[in-house]
Short mmCIF file of C-alpha atoms in Angstrom, two decimals:
data_model
loop_
_atom_site.label_atom_id
_atom_site.label_comp_id
_atom_site.label_asym_id
_atom_site.label_seq_id
_atom_site.Cartn_x
_atom_site.Cartn_y
_atom_site.Cartn_z
CA MET A 1 7.42 -14.77 4.89
CA GLY A 2 10.06 -15.12 2.83
CA PHE A 3 12.42 -18.21 2.42
CA HIS A 4 16.38 -17.23 1.06
CA PRO A 5 17.39 -20.31 -0.81
CA LEU A 6 21.47 -19.97 -0.61
CA SER A 7 20.91 -19.47 2.95
CA LYS A 8 17.79 -22.05 3.73
CA LEU A 9 16.91 -18.80 6.53
CA MET A 10 12.86 -18.49 6.62
CA ILE A 11 11.57 -14.95 7.24
CA VAL A 12 8.63 -14.57 9.42
CA PRO A 13 6.18 -12.06 10.71
CA ILE A 14 4.58 -11.82 13.85
CA MET A 15 1.13 -9.55 14.46
CA ARG A 16 1.17 -7.24 16.96
CA SER A 17 -2.44 -7.89 17.52
CA ARG A 18 -1.65 -7.82 20.96
CA PRO A 19 0.32 -6.33 23.43
CA GLY A 20 3.36 -8.50 25.08
CA ILE A 21 3.98 -9.62 21.37
CA PRO A 22 8.60 -9.86 21.32
CA ILE A 23 9.46 -9.45 18.54
CA ILE A 24 7.60 -8.37 14.65
CA LEU A 25 9.83 -10.03 12.61
CA GLY A 26 10.85 -13.58 12.83
CA ALA A 27 13.52 -15.44 10.71
CA PHE A 28 14.51 -19.28 11.59
CA CYS A 29 16.89 -21.18 9.94
CA VAL A 30 14.61 -25.20 7.36
CA THR A 31 17.81 -27.27 8.28
CA GLU A 32 18.09 -26.68 11.93
CA ASP A 33 13.89 -28.37 12.29
CA ASN A 34 12.47 -31.48 11.48
CA ILE A 35 9.16 -31.44 8.91
CA GLY A 36 6.51 -31.28 11.24
CA THR A 37 7.16 -29.55 14.06
CA GLY A 38 7.64 -25.98 15.90
CA PRO A 39 10.93 -24.44 14.31
CA LYS A 40 13.14 -21.77 16.59
CA ILE A 41 12.12 -18.92 16.13
CA TRP A 42 14.56 -15.26 16.89
CA GLY A 43 14.40 -11.66 16.47
CA PHE A 44 15.25 -10.41 12.39
CA PRO A 45 17.93 -8.94 11.55
CA ASN A 46 17.46 -8.77 15.38
CA TYR A 47 15.81 -8.36 18.13
CA GLU A 48 17.06 -4.64 19.48
CA MET A 49 15.49 -4.09 16.25
CA ASN A 50 12.17 -5.85 16.80
CA SER A 51 12.10 -3.88 20.40
CA LEU A 52 9.52 -1.71 21.90
CA ARG A 53 9.24 0.73 24.55
CA ALA A 54 7.02 2.49 26.82
CA SER A 55 7.34 5.19 25.96
CA ASP A 56 5.45 4.34 22.23
CA PHE A 57 2.72 4.13 24.15
CA GLN A 58 2.49 7.48 25.24
CA SER A 59 1.84 10.96 24.02
CA GLU A 60 4.75 12.88 25.89
CA THR A 61 8.50 11.38 25.77
CA SER A 62 11.20 12.85 28.09
CA ASP A 63 15.14 13.58 26.91
CA LYS A 64 16.62 9.99 26.99
CA ASP A 65 13.94 8.54 25.72
CA LYS A 66 14.30 10.65 21.86
CA GLN A 67 17.84 9.88 21.74
CA GLN A 68 16.57 6.98 22.32
CA SER A 69 14.49 7.64 18.95
CA ASP A 70 16.65 7.55 16.90
CA MET A 71 17.06 4.13 16.43
CA LYS A 72 14.15 3.53 13.80
CA ARG A 73 12.92 0.44 14.74
CA ILE A 74 11.07 -2.23 13.01
CA ILE A 75 7.05 -1.85 14.08
CA SER A 76 4.06 -3.91 11.92
CA VAL A 77 5.05 -5.35 9.05
CA TYR A 78 2.34 -7.57 7.20
CA GLU A 79 5.24 -9.51 4.90
CA ILE A 80 8.64 -10.12 3.35
CA THR A 81 9.61 -10.08 0.20
CA VAL A 82 12.75 -11.58 -0.46
CA ASP A 83 14.77 -10.96 -3.32
CA GLU A 84 17.30 -14.16 -4.84
CA LYS A 85 18.75 -12.12 -7.41
CA CYS A 86 20.86 -9.66 -5.02
CA ASN A 87 19.91 -11.35 -1.92
CA ARG A 88 17.78 -8.96 -0.01
CA ALA A 89 14.31 -9.05 1.38
CA PHE A 90 12.16 -5.85 1.18
CA PHE A 91 9.20 -4.64 3.58
CA MET A 92 6.94 -1.95 4.69
CA ASP A 93 6.93 0.03 7.59
CA SER A 94 3.34 0.94 8.26
CA GLY A 95 4.93 2.47 12.32
CA MET A 96 1.88 2.31 13.86
CA LEU A 97 0.03 -0.67 16.60
CA GLN A 98 -3.30 -1.45 16.29
CA TYR A 99 -4.60 -4.09 20.32
CA HIS A 100 -7.99 -4.95 20.21
CA GLU A 101 -10.48 -2.85 17.47
CA ASN A 102 -9.72 0.45 18.99
CA GLU A 103 -6.79 0.57 20.20
CA THR A 104 -3.71 2.61 17.67
CA TYR A 105 -0.02 3.75 18.22
CA PHE A 106 1.54 6.21 15.88
CA ILE A 107 4.68 5.28 16.68
CA GLU A 108 7.53 5.77 12.81
CA ARG A 109 7.18 7.12 10.11
CA PRO A 110 5.99 4.84 7.15
CA ALA A 111 8.24 2.94 5.28
CA LEU A 112 10.79 0.99 2.91
CA TRP A 113 13.01 -1.69 5.09
CA VAL A 114 15.62 -3.28 2.70
CA ILE A 115 17.93 -5.50 4.80
CA ASP A 116 21.06 -7.74 2.65
CA LEU A 117 20.84 -11.87 3.28
CA PRO A 118 24.46 -13.05 3.65
CA SER A 119 24.51 -16.78 2.40
CA ASN A 120 26.24 -17.71 5.69
CA GLY A 121 22.91 -15.55 7.44
CA CYS A 122 22.29 -19.06 9.44
CA GLU A 123 25.32 -19.08 10.74
CA SER A 124 25.98 -15.83 11.85
CA ARG A 125 22.58 -14.34 12.68
CA GLU A 126 23.85 -11.11 11.27
CA PHE A 127 22.28 -8.71 8.76
CA SER A 128 22.99 -5.58 7.37
CA ILE A 129 20.32 -2.65 7.12
CA ILE A 130 21.30 -1.85 2.90
CA ARG A 131 18.37 0.63 2.87
CA ARG A 132 15.20 2.33 4.67
CA THR A 133 13.60 5.46 2.97
CA GLU A 134 10.13 7.00 4.82
CA LEU A 135 7.07 7.50 2.58
CA PRO A 136 7.05 10.56 1.84
CA GLU A 137 5.10 13.26 3.84
CA ASP A 138 2.90 14.46 0.32
CA ILE A 139 1.15 10.78 0.39
CA VAL A 140 1.01 10.40 3.61
CA ALA A 141 -1.13 13.05 4.56
CA LYS A 142 -3.09 13.05 0.93
CA HIS A 143 -4.49 9.15 1.76
CA SER A 144 -4.08 9.72 5.56
CA VAL A 145 -1.88 6.45 5.63
CA ARG A 146 -1.76 6.90 9.54
CA ALA A 147 -3.01 3.14 9.95
CA ASN A 148 -2.06 -0.34 8.53
CA GLY A 149 -2.36 -1.38 4.85
CA PHE A 150 0.70 -2.04 3.43
CA LEU A 151 0.60 -5.87 2.99
CA TYR A 152 2.93 -6.65 -0.28
CA LEU A 153 5.03 -5.40 -2.41
CA SER A 154 5.63 -5.93 -5.96
CA LEU A 155 9.72 -6.32 -7.70
CA ASP A 156 9.83 -5.10 -11.08
CA TYR A 157 13.55 -5.98 -12.42
CA GLN A 158 14.82 -3.11 -15.32
CA SER A 159 18.43 -4.01 -16.12
CA GLU A 160 19.48 -8.18 -16.03
CA ASN A 161 22.90 -7.64 -14.67
CA ALA A 162 22.03 -4.16 -11.59
CA CYS A 163 20.72 -5.04 -8.13
CA ASP A 164 19.47 -1.14 -8.32
CA ASP A 165 17.74 -0.38 -11.49
CA LEU A 166 14.22 -1.61 -10.09
CA PHE A 167 10.66 -0.34 -9.55
CA LEU A 168 9.02 -1.39 -6.76
CA TYR A 169 5.00 -1.42 -6.93
CA VAL A 170 2.89 -1.02 -3.21
CA ALA A 171 -0.47 -1.49 -2.75
CA ASN A 172 -2.94 0.36 -0.16
CA ALA A 173 -5.93 -1.04 0.89
CA PHE A 174 -7.62 0.44 3.53
CA HIS A 175 -6.98 3.16 2.01
CA ASN A 176 -6.80 2.50 -1.45
CA PHE A 177 -3.67 3.68 -3.72
CA LEU A 178 -0.76 2.17 -5.36
CA VAL A 179 2.27 3.75 -4.46
CA VAL A 180 5.48 3.64 -6.38
CA TYR A 181 9.17 3.34 -5.39
CA ASP A 182 12.09 4.35 -8.58
CA TYR A 183 15.05 2.85 -6.26
CA ARG A 184 17.78 3.86 -8.10
CA ASN A 185 16.58 7.70 -7.79
CA ASP A 186 14.75 7.15 -4.65
CA GLU A 187 11.87 8.70 -5.31
CA PHE A 188 7.94 8.13 -4.58
CA TRP A 189 4.64 8.63 -6.14
CA SER A 190 0.79 7.59 -6.01
CA PHE A 191 -1.59 5.97 -7.97
CA THR A 192 -5.62 6.01 -8.39
CA HIS A 193 -8.43 3.98 -9.11
CA GLU A 194 -11.72 3.42 -9.30
CA THR A 195 -10.40 -0.01 -9.87
CA PHE A 196 -8.27 -0.16 -7.24
CA LEU A 197 -11.41 0.90 -4.94
CA PRO A 198 -13.70 -2.42 -2.91
CA ASP A 199 -16.83 -3.49 -4.15
CA VAL A 200 -18.72 -3.51 -1.15
CA SER A 201 -21.55 -6.39 -1.59
CA ALA A 202 -18.22 -8.72 -1.76
CA SER A 203 -16.77 -7.33 1.41
CA ASN A 204 -18.70 -9.93 3.88
CA MET A 205 -16.46 -12.91 4.93
CA VAL A 206 -17.19 -16.87 6.57
CA TYR A 207 -13.77 -18.15 6.15
CA ASP A 208 -15.54 -21.15 8.42
CA GLU A 209 -18.84 -21.82 10.22
CA HIS A 210 -17.98 -19.91 13.72
CA PHE A 211 -16.51 -16.72 11.92
CA GLN A 212 -17.64 -14.37 9.98
CA TYR A 213 -16.06 -11.11 9.94
CA GLU A 214 -16.74 -8.23 6.93
CA MET A 215 -14.06 -5.51 6.31
CA VAL A 216 -13.97 -3.34 2.88
CA VAL A 217 -10.08 -3.74 1.41
CA GLY A 218 -8.91 -3.34 -1.79
CA ILE A 219 -6.25 -3.35 -3.78
CA ASN A 220 -4.14 -5.42 -2.16
CA SER A 221 -1.34 -7.72 -4.30
CA ILE A 222 -0.15 -7.07 -7.94
CA ALA A 223 1.04 -9.45 -10.15
CA LEU A 224 4.10 -8.95 -12.89
CA GLY A 225 3.45 -10.98 -16.57
CA PHE A 226 6.65 -10.84 -18.16
CA PRO A 227 8.66 -8.11 -19.67
CA ASP A 228 8.88 -6.75 -23.17
CA GLU A 229 11.68 -5.73 -25.27
CA ASN A 230 11.49 -3.00 -22.88
CA ARG A 231 11.03 -3.87 -20.10
CA ASP A 232 7.67 -3.10 -18.94
CA ARG A 233 5.31 -5.81 -18.43
CA ILE A 234 1.19 -6.67 -17.05
CA ALA A 235 0.57 -5.54 -13.63
CA PHE A 236 -2.52 -6.96 -12.53
CA TYR A 237 -4.56 -6.69 -9.31
CA THR A 238 -7.65 -6.82 -7.90
CA PRO A 239 -9.19 -5.49 -4.97
CA LEU A 240 -9.71 -8.09 -1.53
CA CYS A 241 -13.57 -7.36 -1.79
CA GLY A 242 -14.34 -8.14 -5.05
CA TYR A 243 -13.97 -10.70 -8.01
CA ASN A 244 -12.86 -8.55 -10.63
CA GLN A 245 -9.51 -8.79 -11.92
CA TYR A 246 -7.78 -5.58 -13.31
CA SER A 247 -4.55 -5.06 -15.64
CA VAL A 248 -2.24 -1.90 -16.30
CA SER A 249 0.67 -1.59 -17.83
CA THR A 250 3.68 -0.88 -15.41
CA LYS A 251 5.03 1.91 -18.59
CA VAL A 252 2.15 3.39 -17.53
CA LEU A 253 3.46 2.70 -13.87
CA LYS A 254 6.85 3.77 -13.80
CA ASP A 255 5.41 7.60 -15.35
CA LYS A 256 5.42 9.21 -12.15
CA SER A 257 4.02 12.56 -14.29
CA LYS A 258 0.39 11.00 -14.82
CA SER A 259 0.81 10.22 -10.09
CA PRO A 260 -1.88 10.72 -9.17
CA ASN A 261 -4.67 10.53 -10.62
CA HIS A 262 -3.64 10.72 -14.47
CA LEU A 263 -4.84 7.77 -15.41
CA SER A 264 -6.35 7.49 -18.78
CA PRO A 265 -9.92 4.98 -19.78
CA GLU A 266 -7.17 3.51 -22.18
CA ASP A 267 -4.32 2.52 -19.26
CA ILE A 268 -6.44 0.09 -17.00
CA THR A 269 -7.61 -2.78 -18.69
CA PHE A 270 -11.20 -5.43 -16.50
CA VAL A 271 -8.76 -9.16 -17.14
CA GLY A 272 -12.27 -11.17 -15.96
CA HIS A 273 -14.76 -12.40 -13.18
CA ARG A 274 -13.18 -14.89 -11.51
CA GLY A 275 -16.16 -16.24 -9.31
CA LYS A 276 -18.50 -15.70 -6.41
CA ASN A 277 -17.29 -15.93 -2.63
CA ARG A 278 -13.57 -15.96 -4.67
CA GLN A 279 -11.98 -13.79 -2.80
CA SER A 280 -8.69 -13.69 -2.80
CA SER A 281 -6.05 -12.07 -0.12
CA LYS A 282 -2.82 -12.39 -2.64
CA ILE A 283 -1.97 -13.65 -6.94
CA ILE A 284 1.34 -14.30 -7.70
CA MET A 285 2.70 -14.93 -10.91
CA ASN A 286 4.98 -18.37 -12.20
CA TYR A 287 7.37 -17.49 -15.22
CA THR A 288 7.69 -20.82 -16.41
CA TYR A 289 4.61 -22.49 -16.64
CA GLY A 290 2.43 -18.57 -17.09
CA VAL A 291 0.82 -20.15 -14.46
CA MET A 292 -1.39 -16.91 -11.85
CA PHE A 293 -1.41 -17.83 -8.05
CA TYR A 294 -4.35 -17.00 -5.92
CA SER A 295 -4.95 -17.76 -1.98
CA GLU A 296 -8.73 -17.47 -1.78
CA VAL A 297 -9.94 -15.92 1.51
CA GLN A 298 -13.27 -17.82 1.09
CA SER A 299 -13.28 -21.28 0.32
CA ASN A 300 -10.21 -22.59 2.37
CA GLN A 301 -8.84 -23.44 -1.27
CA LEU A 302 -5.37 -22.38 -3.41
CA ARG A 303 -6.29 -22.41 -7.45
CA CYS A 304 -5.24 -21.20 -10.73
CA TRP A 305 -4.90 -20.02 -13.90
CA ASN A 306 -3.55 -19.67 -17.31
CA ILE A 307 -2.59 -16.85 -18.11
CA LYS A 308 -3.00 -17.81 -22.46
CA LYS A 309 -6.49 -18.41 -21.07
CA PRO A 310 -9.25 -16.58 -20.72
CA LEU A 311 -10.38 -15.40 -16.82
CA THR A 312 -13.33 -16.74 -16.54
CA SER A 313 -14.12 -18.46 -13.01
CA GLU A 314 -14.33 -21.87 -15.07
CA ASN A 315 -10.92 -21.65 -15.87
CA MET A 316 -9.03 -21.46 -13.10
CA GLY A 317 -8.37 -24.88 -11.55
CA VAL A 318 -8.08 -25.89 -7.85
CA VAL A 319 -4.77 -26.62 -7.01
CA PHE A 320 -4.90 -27.03 -2.40
CA ASP A 321 -8.28 -27.81 -0.69
CA SER A 322 -7.95 -28.30 3.18
CA ASP A 323 -10.51 -27.48 5.91
CA THR A 324 -6.44 -26.76 8.30
CA PHE A 325 -5.44 -23.51 5.14
CA VAL A 326 -8.09 -21.01 6.84
CA PHE A 327 -6.52 -17.77 5.51
CA SER A 328 -3.33 -17.96 3.70
CA GLY A 329 -1.90 -13.80 3.70
CA GLN A 330 1.19 -15.44 2.63
CA MET A 331 2.83 -16.84 -1.26
CA PHE A 332 5.69 -16.49 -2.56
CA ILE A 333 7.76 -18.77 -4.89
CA ASP A 334 11.87 -19.17 -4.35
CA SER A 335 13.68 -20.00 -7.73
CA GLU A 336 14.06 -23.98 -6.16
CA GLY A 337 10.84 -23.88 -8.22
CA PHE A 338 8.45 -24.27 -5.46
CA LEU A 339 5.02 -22.63 -4.33
CA TRP A 340 4.71 -21.07 -0.32
CA PHE A 341 1.50 -20.94 1.02
CA GLN A 342 1.18 -20.13 4.71
CA SER A 343 -2.47 -21.05 7.22
CA THR A 344 -3.11 -18.34 9.60
CA ALA A 345 -5.16 -17.94 11.71
CA ILE A 346 -5.11 -13.52 11.65
CA PRO A 347 -8.37 -12.95 10.05
CA ILE A 348 -9.74 -13.66 13.42
CA ILE A 349 -8.10 -11.79 15.61
CA PHE A 350 -7.86 -8.74 13.31
CA GLY A 351 -8.98 -6.07 14.43
CA SER A 352 -11.14 -7.82 17.53
CA ASP A 353 -11.43 -8.57 20.67
CA GLN A 354 -11.73 -12.11 20.29
CA PRO A 355 -8.73 -13.98 21.86
CA LEU A 356 -6.61 -16.62 20.09
CA ASP A 357 -6.96 -20.48 21.26
CA LEU A 358 -3.92 -21.43 21.87
CA SER A 359 -5.00 -24.65 22.20
CA LYS A 360 -5.33 -25.33 18.52
CA VAL A 361 -2.16 -25.03 15.58
CA ASN A 362 -2.95 -21.20 14.50
CA ASN A 363 0.43 -21.25 12.22
CA ARG A 364 0.88 -23.80 9.46
CA PHE A 365 3.25 -23.22 6.31
CA PHE A 366 2.84 -25.21 3.33
CA ARG A 367 5.33 -25.83 -0.24
CA ILE A 368 5.00 -27.86 -3.15
CA LYS A 369 6.76 -27.56 -6.58
CA VAL A 370 4.89 -25.77 -9.26
CA SER A 371 4.74 -28.76 -11.48
CA GLU A 372 2.88 -30.97 -8.99
CA ALA A 373 0.09 -28.25 -7.87
CA ILE A 374 -0.63 -27.18 -11.33
CA ARG A 375 -0.64 -30.94 -12.82
CA GLY A 376 -3.94 -32.97 -13.80
CA THR A 377 -5.96 -29.20 -13.20
CA ILE A 378 -7.01 -26.95 -16.76
CA CYS A 379 -4.02 -23.69 -15.40
CA GLU A 380 -1.30 -27.12 -17.23
#
């Protein structure tokens, strides 16, 4: 999910994990609904670009279908990243659908999308496509990425005033590699490293007393530290199946000559061990307080760490703890100082044939001021 404070627009990915879901991206305006109510969601940027066709599920297509396919559509997106600096929405589309456990369809090539977010977007509901760029064949073929795995991306501006002077870092959690995208030059390259791999001993997850799921997932989320005088940052990362955290300088990641597997031992730093059963689905950084937030998979908790202190289990505070907080794959901080996060039933239905219980609330959205979230914790 992503929130655009200027227009009050919330964008929400809706997993196409079962047939019959009409949109992959939905949107609503937070000013139009009361807190605690179910919002009225509409297709983003429009319904047509979310549409599926009968030919998408067929091995052969007619000439008419091929002509229609000239219009690229949005097939499968896990998370939206809202860029408040330049009023844009960024997301990776894997281009494939997976229904149940063994039903997979490859419809579009994996691609990065960038969509304009005008200040009057809630009223006009008109959002222009700024860019759609496909992942190059050498990366697709090398890593066999014809599967889901692009979960999150991080934006790294190289200039205060230029919207195009930007690098993006995109992890593929299922194939354990990191993609770097030079926005100005429209160029991709990738990295592999042993610290991107999952710890198999940390792959067995228990979400509640009724559901247990084993998944082997590697690097999935990257949190960027403070920029130095050269606009380089420390990029923090952790495999979802794992308890160790690592870091690498973005100066290294921006060096294409080190791609794909020329990271040296000196490039990677072991940051710390977060503690057993503390697998994290996403990490994000707050620059006002120098605090990193972690959405934990098994504990029904959000935790925090003040980066001025060593990363140990004792230095991690609890920000939120609730039985209704089942799993949070979505989390971000907006320019107004709010920490947003989501509770979702996605793990229960992803890659399984288990039906979704429609009598229950399966998605919840929360927000809290960062200052309130860390108050009284060791992260303050």
